[in-house]
């Protein structure tokens, strides 16, 4: 495996940094080296934020931000209007967007695969709150195959023990099932 | 949040990793004042103390000046002491830094490197600790979260050695290392207990045998005490190497002593850097070597004491030395590492051109492409000689006229 | 040889008798003194104290530097600064 780079776009308060951390922990459980870090911007609620993840089967030494991601995860589709979410995305890469719209309706300028998932709806139905960061990780596991859904669920339940974790894990599985081969 | 001492190999935050490592060294007294991006370290440590998972006394204070002052007193009483700070907090400690070193107190302090105001900025460069280079503290710069853990244990061993008896700063890049999640082998308590001897101070405050610490000293004595600090700094050179070797024999991990080298044999261009940038440079060197370009890397671990002999030996066969400085010594046009390498080589028997690049100030990212452009400039120096001794990298030309 | 750090005996300031610094010496007049203690409060050296078993004050002449602050502050003008014969 060569190194895979992932960029997560969200708004402050949507748990993008937590999603990056959980993805790194899950990938490590799968036997990979991983690195997760926030974009070094001012964090305030509602402001556009980014978080980054690197996965590799070798020690990860690179410390720069991610410029040419293999995957992009967009937690909030309204960001597309203000942020170039597909910037640098590799042509053979993939962008996964939380929206109720179809990929072709988004008119993204990228050669990469565009996937959409209504993560907010899944979160509301299963968790009961519009917390879609863990849902997006399930979708990522399903669509990319870079990390197992079990590891994602372990990471989520380890971070959020009890009922909250269980609900989140259920939402992860639901998004994963929709993500596989979608 | 509960203070949990994790164990084994785990993906943890860099801040947790250093807090855990500090805890494993069993500090008697911890005192710190929270400041971004150091906050998570002291939150973790104070939680460990509050939840009783470690035995340390945690002294809450109202400023960094007080935090270090409290540790000066505790260390003089023979306690193993630990703190962490950054940027403005470190600057506020400035006069106490001199006191800690001059009183020969082996306090260990993590510096989460951040830029200096103004303009106010919370992101990484090395200006804060580089500006404290004359205070008498040993300074070790860290490449990744694992080295951070391991160097923290080594720092106590180095500073507390009776031939050294000096405070030590372990410098880690703010956000880049403090907020990264990556796999870390956490230290086991028994292993650390075996590795790190008990702190036996050269002299300690004792109520039954009162002595005055930090005495007024007149011109007949002052200079001699300063000479002793310089001697102790010099003695720390071999101790830094020894601590790294002892750590390797106990834990199997090694990051270099005063310096580390990577593909410097036969290298025409040698990149020099401190801190997490070294990781990125390793990737760049591997890439360029695979393309047949003779590029090597010299990592400066110890900036104090400055390892000029080791640097000269490593670069003796090169055609150009390229120093990447995350600091600017204003008024010299270049970073401190560039200046010190040039100064250190001036009277020597090797003559290699040295060029400096001021880079990554206030958190400006350092992409691989930027390093590649710097290497191209170095190649130009080999062909045509030095055009500019030092320059700022990746300035925004729409912000300033260059 | 000096120690590794500036560490020395405690109480060394007691060995340094500063009486030689003064030109004028405060003379306390117990007749005029009302025992208010202002002289003790203001002495910058902390060497003016109540006389043992009495209600009036006196300076420790081993350390008094002759600054005259006690005399200046005394509300009863009970302290006089007198040229000291040496």
XYZ file of C-alpha atoms in Angstrom:
670
model
C 0.000 0.000 0.000
C 1.306 3.421 -0.819
C 0.251 6.221 1.460
C -3.394 7.280 1.234
C -4.322 10.827 2.154
C -7.753 11.943 3.295
C -9.105 15.453 3.791
C -12.237 16.049 5.845
C -14.218 19.249 5.378
C -16.750 20.389 7.922
C -17.853 23.274 10.044
C -16.600 23.984 13.540
C -18.666 21.864 15.915
C -19.436 19.089 13.422
C -16.719 16.823 14.775
C -14.368 16.793 11.783
C -11.278 16.599 13.971
C -12.839 13.811 16.027
C -13.696 11.957 12.808
C -10.071 12.211 11.696
C -8.850 10.890 15.057
C -11.312 7.983 15.034
C -10.331 7.089 11.474
C -6.655 7.022 12.477
C -7.425 4.834 15.497
C -9.544 2.457 13.389
C -6.897 2.141 10.682
C -4.283 1.407 13.340
C -6.492 -1.416 14.618
C -6.548 -2.714 11.062
C -2.752 -2.917 11.180
C -1.875 0.305 9.371
C 0.219 3.267 10.367
C -1.920 6.353 10.644
C -1.694 10.069 11.306
C -4.563 12.480 12.001
C -4.311 16.203 12.582
C -6.471 19.309 12.367
C -5.965 22.075 9.857
C -4.319 24.814 11.767
C -7.079 27.368 11.532
C -9.037 29.235 14.144
C -11.678 26.873 15.467
C -15.014 28.464 16.083
C -18.483 27.089 15.745
C -19.789 27.205 12.191
C -16.532 28.260 10.524
C -15.210 26.031 7.724
C -12.591 23.652 9.141
C -10.476 20.841 7.755
C -8.890 17.773 9.272
C -6.439 15.393 7.655
C -5.644 11.702 7.840
C -2.783 9.707 6.348
C -2.798 5.904 6.180
C 0.161 3.749 5.204
C 1.825 0.419 5.816
C 5.034 2.309 6.583
C 5.865 4.841 9.277
C 4.404 8.203 8.263
C 7.001 10.975 8.439
C 5.411 13.655 6.257
C 4.126 16.598 8.345
C 2.697 18.986 5.762
C -0.998 19.492 5.228
C -2.696 17.324 2.609
C -2.736 18.974 -0.826
C -3.484 16.084 -3.190
C -5.872 13.824 -1.298
C -6.933 10.371 -2.412
C -10.208 10.898 -0.592
C -12.254 13.899 0.461
C -15.059 13.693 2.999
C -17.498 16.638 3.077
C -19.691 16.755 6.172
C -21.762 19.735 5.088
C -22.754 20.224 1.442
C -23.234 23.971 1.896
C -19.436 24.190 2.108
C -19.233 23.411 -1.602
C -20.364 26.979 -2.338
C -17.561 28.601 -0.342
C -14.723 26.067 -0.216
C -13.000 24.312 -3.125
C -13.616 20.916 -1.569
C -12.258 18.997 -4.577
C -8.987 20.970 -4.626
C -6.073 18.702 -5.545
C -8.228 15.579 -5.385
C -6.525 12.814 -7.372
C -8.258 11.823 -10.612
C -8.488 8.224 -9.387
C -9.668 9.410 -5.986
C -13.079 9.778 -4.432
C -15.118 12.497 -2.748
C -17.925 11.558 -0.379
C -20.463 14.272 0.395
C -23.212 14.452 2.986
C -26.259 15.571 1.004
C -29.664 14.313 -0.036
C -28.788 15.207 -3.652
C -27.405 12.891 -6.307
C -23.716 13.249 -7.300
C -24.540 14.538 -10.791
C -26.653 17.351 -9.318
C -23.655 18.809 -7.506
C -21.640 19.763 -10.624
C -18.299 19.322 -8.924
C -15.230 20.037 -11.006
C -13.328 16.810 -10.514
C -12.426 13.687 -12.440
C -12.654 11.684 -9.237
C -15.595 9.508 -8.245
C -18.300 11.516 -6.484
C -20.439 9.726 -3.899
C -23.264 11.200 -1.872
C -24.959 9.963 1.266
C -27.716 11.554 3.331
C -25.754 11.210 6.550
C -27.793 13.844 8.364
C -30.956 11.769 7.766
C -29.231 8.569 8.984
C -27.960 10.401 12.055
C -31.388 11.825 12.850
C -33.107 8.460 12.334
C -30.683 6.370 14.392
C -28.824 8.679 16.787
C -31.637 11.196 17.069
C -29.275 14.139 16.633
C -27.682 15.696 13.540
C -24.233 14.302 14.389
C -22.938 12.958 11.106
C -19.194 12.637 11.634
C -19.327 8.984 12.664
C -21.920 8.286 9.957
C -19.526 9.685 7.355
C -16.803 7.344 8.607
C -19.127 4.394 7.999
C -19.814 5.681 4.506
C -16.066 6.129 3.925
C -15.319 2.561 5.086
C -17.985 1.206 2.774
C -17.104 3.237 -0.285
C -13.295 3.136 -0.006
C -12.528 -0.221 1.564
C -9.432 1.400 3.136
C -10.579 0.604 6.658
C -12.920 -2.015 8.127
C -16.310 -1.089 9.493
C -15.637 -3.131 12.634
C -12.595 -1.023 13.473
C -14.577 2.158 12.922
C -17.274 0.862 15.252
C -14.709 -0.102 17.894
C -13.103 3.328 17.719
C -16.486 5.049 17.980
C -17.645 2.942 20.922
C -14.339 3.338 22.699
C -14.606 7.134 22.428
C -18.333 7.265 23.271
C -19.104 4.516 25.789
C -22.616 3.273 26.537
C -25.834 4.060 24.706
C -24.408 6.970 22.699
C -21.667 4.736 21.323
C -24.080 1.956 20.500
C -26.332 4.296 18.525
C -23.362 5.763 16.723
C -22.049 2.307 15.849
C -25.472 1.379 14.492
C -25.438 4.503 12.344
C -21.908 3.672 11.164
C -23.058 0.201 10.082
C -26.088 1.629 8.276
C -23.957 4.115 6.367
C -21.390 1.419 5.632
C -24.059 -0.878 4.155
C -25.272 1.927 1.909
C -21.714 2.869 1.003
C -20.545 -0.552 -0.170
C -20.904 -0.693 -3.946
C -23.245 2.300 -3.984
C -12.953 13.077 31.140
C -11.053 10.776 33.455
C -7.323 10.578 33.891
C -6.486 7.236 32.407
C -2.963 5.903 32.079
C -3.082 3.986 28.819
C -0.433 1.422 28.039
C 1.214 -0.365 25.144
C 1.183 0.766 21.538
C -1.739 3.045 20.753
C -2.886 5.885 18.559
C -2.865 8.837 20.950
C -2.586 12.599 20.704
C 0.956 13.972 20.874
C -0.014 15.995 23.947
C -1.286 12.883 25.722
C 1.901 11.063 24.773
C 4.100 13.683 26.451
C 1.835 13.965 29.506
C 1.965 10.187 29.865
C 5.738 10.145 29.462
C 6.173 12.901 32.041
C 3.898 10.993 34.429
C 5.970 7.818 34.011
C 9.042 9.776 35.124
C 7.336 10.294 38.505
C 7.783 14.047 38.929
C 7.378 15.082 42.565
C 6.062 18.507 41.616
C 4.320 19.748 38.473
C 3.429 23.379 37.954
C 2.177 24.951 34.745
C -0.173 27.590 33.423
C -2.375 26.624 30.464
C -1.732 28.308 27.103
C -2.509 27.236 23.528
C -1.218 24.886 22.123
C 0.254 23.431 25.332
C -3.153 23.144 27.040
C -3.877 19.459 26.449
C -0.632 18.413 28.143
C -1.399 20.156 31.418
C -5.068 19.156 31.259
C -4.025 15.517 31.012
C -1.450 15.852 33.802
C -3.755 17.709 36.174
C -6.402 15.064 35.511
C -3.912 12.295 36.329
C -3.146 14.058 39.617
C -6.797 14.832 40.428
C -7.813 11.224 39.808
C -4.927 9.914 41.880
C -3.359 7.849 39.110
C -0.021 9.570 39.719
C 1.545 10.757 42.961
C 2.780 14.175 41.915
C 1.935 17.416 43.649
C 0.318 19.798 41.135
C 0.719 23.473 42.005
C -1.887 25.725 40.415
C -0.518 29.179 39.674
C -1.691 32.449 38.162
C 1.072 32.846 35.566
C 3.989 31.135 33.869
C 6.357 33.288 35.905
C 4.894 31.745 39.053
C 4.845 28.242 37.580
C 8.571 28.227 36.974
C 9.286 30.072 40.224
C 7.403 27.376 42.125
C 9.520 24.731 40.426
C 12.736 26.597 41.225
C 11.824 26.301 44.891
C 10.707 22.681 44.592
C 13.782 21.659 42.614
C 16.076 23.403 45.115
C 14.407 21.274 47.778
C 15.390 18.167 45.824
C 12.116 17.450 44.028
C 11.935 16.125 40.458
C 10.009 18.845 38.662
C 8.147 19.238 35.368
C 6.388 22.015 33.488
C 5.179 22.814 29.982
C 4.608 26.100 28.208
C 4.870 27.949 24.908
C 5.419 31.315 23.235
C 4.285 34.238 25.432
C 4.264 31.962 28.451
C 7.905 31.070 27.887
C 8.737 34.734 27.354
C 7.091 35.568 30.680
C 9.403 33.004 32.314
C 12.471 34.657 30.821
C 14.165 35.874 33.986
C 13.268 32.711 35.898
C 14.853 30.648 33.116
C 18.198 32.278 33.913
C 17.634 31.643 37.627
C 16.815 27.959 37.131
C 19.938 27.415 35.048
C 22.217 29.594 37.180
C 21.030 27.790 40.313
C 21.732 24.523 38.467
C 18.241 23.098 38.909
C 17.402 20.202 36.545
C 13.795 21.144 35.816
C 12.372 19.480 32.694
C 9.985 21.562 30.637
C 8.163 20.734 27.416
C 8.075 23.678 25.033
C 5.183 23.417 22.583
C 6.801 25.666 20.012
C 4.699 28.609 18.878
C 5.392 31.963 17.263
C 5.904 35.181 19.234
C 3.557 38.184 19.208
C 3.095 40.621 17.518
C 1.164 39.897 15.417
C -0.476 37.482 17.795
C -0.604 33.996 16.313
C -0.982 30.600 17.951
C 0.745 28.418 15.366
C 4.116 26.804 15.124
C 7.593 28.117 14.629
C 10.698 27.963 16.830
C 11.011 31.640 17.737
C 9.944 31.182 21.362
C 12.594 28.680 22.419
C 15.316 29.876 20.049
C 14.984 33.305 21.681
C 15.854 31.631 25.023
C 19.051 30.065 23.758
C 21.344 32.037 26.092
C 19.495 31.206 29.322
C 21.548 28.093 30.158
C 18.845 25.518 29.413
C 19.648 22.437 27.367
C 17.321 22.383 24.338
C 16.318 19.237 22.470
C 14.099 19.454 19.369
C 11.748 16.610 18.562
C 10.735 14.973 15.298
C 7.649 12.897 16.096
C 5.391 11.815 18.954
C 7.451 8.733 19.739
C 10.675 10.688 20.046
C 8.806 13.140 22.247
C 7.921 10.358 24.677
C 11.399 8.888 24.672
C 13.242 12.223 24.873
C 11.171 13.254 27.882
C 12.554 10.324 29.868
C 16.049 11.066 28.531
C 15.715 14.737 29.527
C 15.424 13.898 33.228
C 18.459 11.615 32.968
C 20.549 14.285 31.218
C 19.570 17.240 33.382
C 19.808 15.378 36.696
C 23.265 13.972 35.982
C 25.445 15.533 38.718
C 28.043 16.607 36.138
C 25.303 18.533 34.320
C 22.676 19.637 36.860
C 20.976 21.922 34.347
C 17.359 22.407 33.267
C 16.210 20.891 29.977
C 13.666 22.065 27.405
C 12.124 19.375 25.230
C 10.847 21.320 22.227
C 7.939 19.988 20.157
C 6.160 21.710 17.282
C 2.839 23.233 18.325
C -0.235 21.674 16.710
C 1.898 19.659 14.262
C 2.993 17.369 17.108
C 0.831 18.508 20.028
C -2.440 17.848 18.225
C -1.492 14.947 15.943
C -2.905 11.476 16.552
C -0.424 8.784 15.616
C 0.802 5.409 16.888
C 3.014 5.663 19.965
C 4.657 3.057 22.158
C 3.722 4.399 25.581
C 6.299 3.919 28.302
C 5.799 1.210 30.877
C 6.225 2.324 34.489
C 8.602 -0.481 35.426
C 10.736 0.083 32.332
C 11.051 3.785 33.155
C 11.830 3.005 36.797
C 14.637 0.732 35.603
C 15.922 3.287 33.095
C 15.739 6.476 35.121
C 17.747 6.640 38.335
C 16.334 8.362 41.392
C 17.011 12.097 41.397
C 19.883 12.782 43.773
C 20.490 16.550 43.761
C 24.055 17.809 44.103
C 22.856 19.972 47.024
C 19.302 20.350 48.305
C 17.572 22.608 50.772
C 17.456 20.927 54.174
C 15.702 22.486 57.188
C 18.085 20.679 59.557
C 21.114 22.056 57.804
C 20.095 25.458 56.455
C 21.857 26.960 53.460
C 21.104 29.971 51.299
C 20.331 29.162 47.613
C 20.659 31.699 44.830
C 22.970 33.993 46.737
C 24.085 37.484 45.815
C 27.477 37.167 44.158
C 29.907 40.039 43.607
C 32.341 40.558 40.701
C 34.930 38.419 42.459
C 32.739 35.354 41.939
C 30.018 36.010 39.323
C 32.053 35.248 36.218
C 33.342 32.000 37.680
C 29.783 30.788 38.290
C 28.921 31.573 34.677
C 31.986 29.622 33.569
C 30.724 26.635 35.581
C 27.408 26.744 33.710
C 29.281 26.683 30.408
C 31.367 23.745 31.670
C 28.160 21.927 32.632
C 26.724 22.612 29.156
C 29.878 21.153 27.673
C 29.647 18.114 29.958
C 26.058 17.578 28.830
C 27.251 16.770 25.279
C 28.418 13.280 26.188
C 25.498 12.845 28.587
C 22.995 13.543 25.802
C 24.704 10.909 23.659
C 24.858 8.479 26.619
C 21.176 8.950 27.494
C 20.199 8.214 23.879
C 22.365 5.071 23.875
C 21.099 3.875 27.266
C 17.553 4.450 26.108
C 18.231 2.437 22.983
C 19.618 -0.485 24.959
C 16.552 -0.448 27.239
C 13.814 0.348 24.722
C 15.325 -0.360 21.292
C 14.663 3.108 19.899
C 17.228 5.760 18.915
C 16.879 9.172 17.302
C 20.473 10.354 17.360
C 22.233 12.089 20.213
C 23.249 15.683 19.628
C 22.451 15.261 15.937
C 21.106 12.602 13.622
C 22.123 12.089 10.011
C 20.221 10.579 7.105
C 21.970 9.744 3.832
C 24.730 12.296 4.476
C 27.405 9.920 3.174
C 28.294 11.071 -0.311
C 25.722 13.853 -0.182
C 26.526 17.029 -2.104
C 23.547 18.884 -0.660
C 22.858 18.534 3.059
C 19.591 19.876 4.443
C 19.681 20.951 8.097
C 16.580 21.344 10.265
C 15.133 20.898 13.753
C 11.771 19.524 14.849
C 8.942 17.896 12.930
C 10.099 19.325 9.590
C 12.789 16.631 9.712
C 10.124 13.997 8.991
C 9.005 15.742 5.826
C 12.650 16.151 4.799
C 13.276 12.406 5.200
C 10.533 11.771 2.628
C 12.032 14.384 0.287
C 15.535 12.916 0.651
C 14.262 9.404 -0.115
C 12.464 10.715 -3.185
C 15.483 12.654 -4.478
C 17.890 9.793 -3.732
C 15.642 7.460 -5.749
C 16.100 9.907 -8.622
C 19.864 9.763 -8.195
C 20.266 13.149 -6.546
C 22.947 13.181 -3.807
C 20.919 14.851 -1.065
C 21.269 14.171 2.666
C 19.756 15.387 5.902
C 21.203 16.560 9.200
C 18.799 16.794 12.107
C 19.848 19.010 14.978
C 18.451 17.424 18.145
C 20.388 19.524 20.634
C 20.436 23.222 19.799
C 21.926 23.833 23.266
C 24.619 22.735 23.681
C 25.265 23.555 20.013
C 26.825 20.502 18.348
C 29.194 22.301 15.987
C 31.854 19.534 15.976
C 29.285 16.907 14.982
C 27.822 19.219 12.339
C 31.244 19.959 10.830
C 32.048 16.262 10.670
C 28.723 15.467 8.981
C 28.961 18.193 6.323
C 32.707 18.010 5.626
C 32.268 16.275 2.280
C 29.264 18.265 1.046
C 29.192 20.977 -1.598
C 26.496 23.063 0.056
C 24.766 23.132 3.439
C 21.129 24.250 3.366
C 19.714 25.367 6.724
C 15.951 25.582 7.179
C 15.253 27.894 10.120
C 11.807 28.199 11.711
C 12.978 31.411 13.361
C 14.389 34.765 12.360
C 17.048 36.625 14.310
C 15.780 40.042 13.312
C 18.502 42.350 12.171
C 20.714 39.569 10.822
C 18.437 38.596 7.937
C 18.662 34.927 8.811
C 17.703 32.269 11.323
C 19.834 31.482 14.357
C 20.840 27.995 13.219
C 22.213 29.389 9.951
C 24.257 32.002 11.803
C 25.617 29.532 14.322
C 26.671 26.971 11.731
C 28.444 29.642 9.699
C 30.138 31.041 12.804
C 31.154 27.590 13.963
C 32.772 26.748 10.647
C 34.583 30.043 10.116
C 37.905 29.204 11.773
C 37.806 25.519 10.886
C 39.643 23.537 8.268
C 36.578 22.753 6.178
C 34.942 25.256 3.910
C 31.469 24.443 2.665
C 29.063 27.147 1.488
C 26.131 27.598 3.899
C 22.813 29.092 2.801
C 19.838 29.737 5.039
C 16.099 29.745 4.516
C 13.634 31.276 6.955
C 10.627 29.021 6.677
C 7.269 28.139 8.208
C 6.891 31.133 10.523
C 3.598 31.392 12.418
C 2.354 28.059 11.106
C 2.878 28.661 7.388
C 2.793 25.142 6.018
C 5.883 23.562 4.473
C 4.768 21.411 1.549
C 7.106 18.969 -0.167
C 7.081 21.197 -3.259
C 8.591 24.045 -1.234
C 11.463 21.839 -0.090
C 12.013 20.675 -3.664
C 12.356 24.303 -4.794
C 14.900 24.899 -2.039
C 16.931 21.908 -3.236
C 16.888 23.375 -6.748
C 18.324 26.607 -5.340
C 21.026 24.575 -3.617
C 21.891 22.927 -6.919
C 22.248 26.393 -8.368
C 24.686 27.326 -5.599
C 26.848 24.336 -6.541
C 26.854 25.439 -10.200
C 27.086 29.201 -9.827
C 28.022 30.027 -6.236
C 25.967 31.777 -3.576
C 23.447 34.316 -4.858
C 21.723 34.971 -1.520
C 23.048 33.860 1.860
C 19.583 33.791 3.352
C 16.023 34.365 2.244
C 12.431 34.043 3.412
C 10.615 31.102 1.855
C 7.064 31.213 0.477
C 6.415 34.863 1.200
C 3.063 35.917 -0.179
C 3.929 38.364 -2.942
C 0.483 39.892 -2.860
C 1.077 40.822 0.779
C 4.592 42.233 0.596
C 6.935 43.563 -2.037
C 10.065 41.414 -2.028
C 36.878 26.363 44.994
C 33.338 27.619 44.682
C 30.321 25.261 44.821
C 28.528 24.208 41.619
C 25.796 26.779 42.278
C 25.547 30.018 44.280
C 24.820 28.293 47.594
C 26.188 29.518 50.893
C 25.694 29.859 54.633
C 22.438 31.269 55.909
C 22.392 34.355 58.115
C 25.493 35.841 56.553
C 23.854 39.282 56.613
C 24.035 39.199 60.434
C 27.810 38.987 60.151
C 27.844 42.161 58.120
C 27.506 44.840 60.793
C 26.542 48.042 59.040
C 26.999 50.423 61.914
C 30.082 51.842 60.211
C 27.878 53.362 57.503
C 26.363 55.995 59.764
C 27.367 59.557 60.452
C 24.397 60.422 62.704
C 23.022 58.115 65.387
C 19.397 58.133 66.592
C 19.072 58.849 70.284
C 15.744 57.737 71.783
C 14.250 59.905 74.541
C 12.130 57.610 76.711
C 10.647 60.632 78.533
C 8.962 61.913 75.368
C 8.160 58.478 73.838
C 4.452 57.514 73.931
C 5.157 53.917 72.777
C 3.257 54.229 69.480
C 5.803 52.086 67.553
C 5.916 54.284 64.412
C 9.737 54.162 64.527
C 9.689 50.348 64.494
C 7.215 50.293 61.601
C 9.219 52.649 59.426
C 12.771 51.412 60.087
C 13.894 50.086 56.653
C 16.380 47.733 58.321
C 13.955 46.244 60.845
C 16.320 46.988 63.697
C 14.164 49.245 65.914
C 12.389 47.257 68.592
C 10.595 47.682 71.912
C 12.954 47.597 74.870
C 12.705 44.326 76.708
C 10.372 44.687 79.700
C 9.574 48.307 78.778
C 7.147 50.357 76.671
C 9.660 52.493 74.774
C 11.846 51.772 71.726
C 15.523 51.546 70.835
C 17.662 50.814 67.730
C 20.159 47.985 67.420
C 23.262 50.092 66.936
C 25.204 47.168 65.385
C 23.093 47.509 62.231
C 21.568 51.007 62.318
C 22.817 52.880 59.224
C 21.768 56.244 60.605
C 19.226 56.996 57.907
C 17.081 59.103 60.257
C 13.713 57.864 59.057
C 12.673 56.936 62.615
C 13.447 60.455 63.791
C 11.596 62.017 60.861
C 8.489 59.878 61.453
C 8.311 60.081 65.271
C 5.096 62.036 66.131
C 6.492 63.062 69.518
C 9.925 64.219 68.235
C 11.356 61.758 70.768
C 14.247 60.683 68.493
C 17.160 62.981 67.837
C 19.843 62.403 65.197
C 23.181 63.203 66.790
C 26.595 63.420 65.114
C 28.414 60.302 66.221
C 31.924 60.513 67.514
C 34.153 57.826 66.025
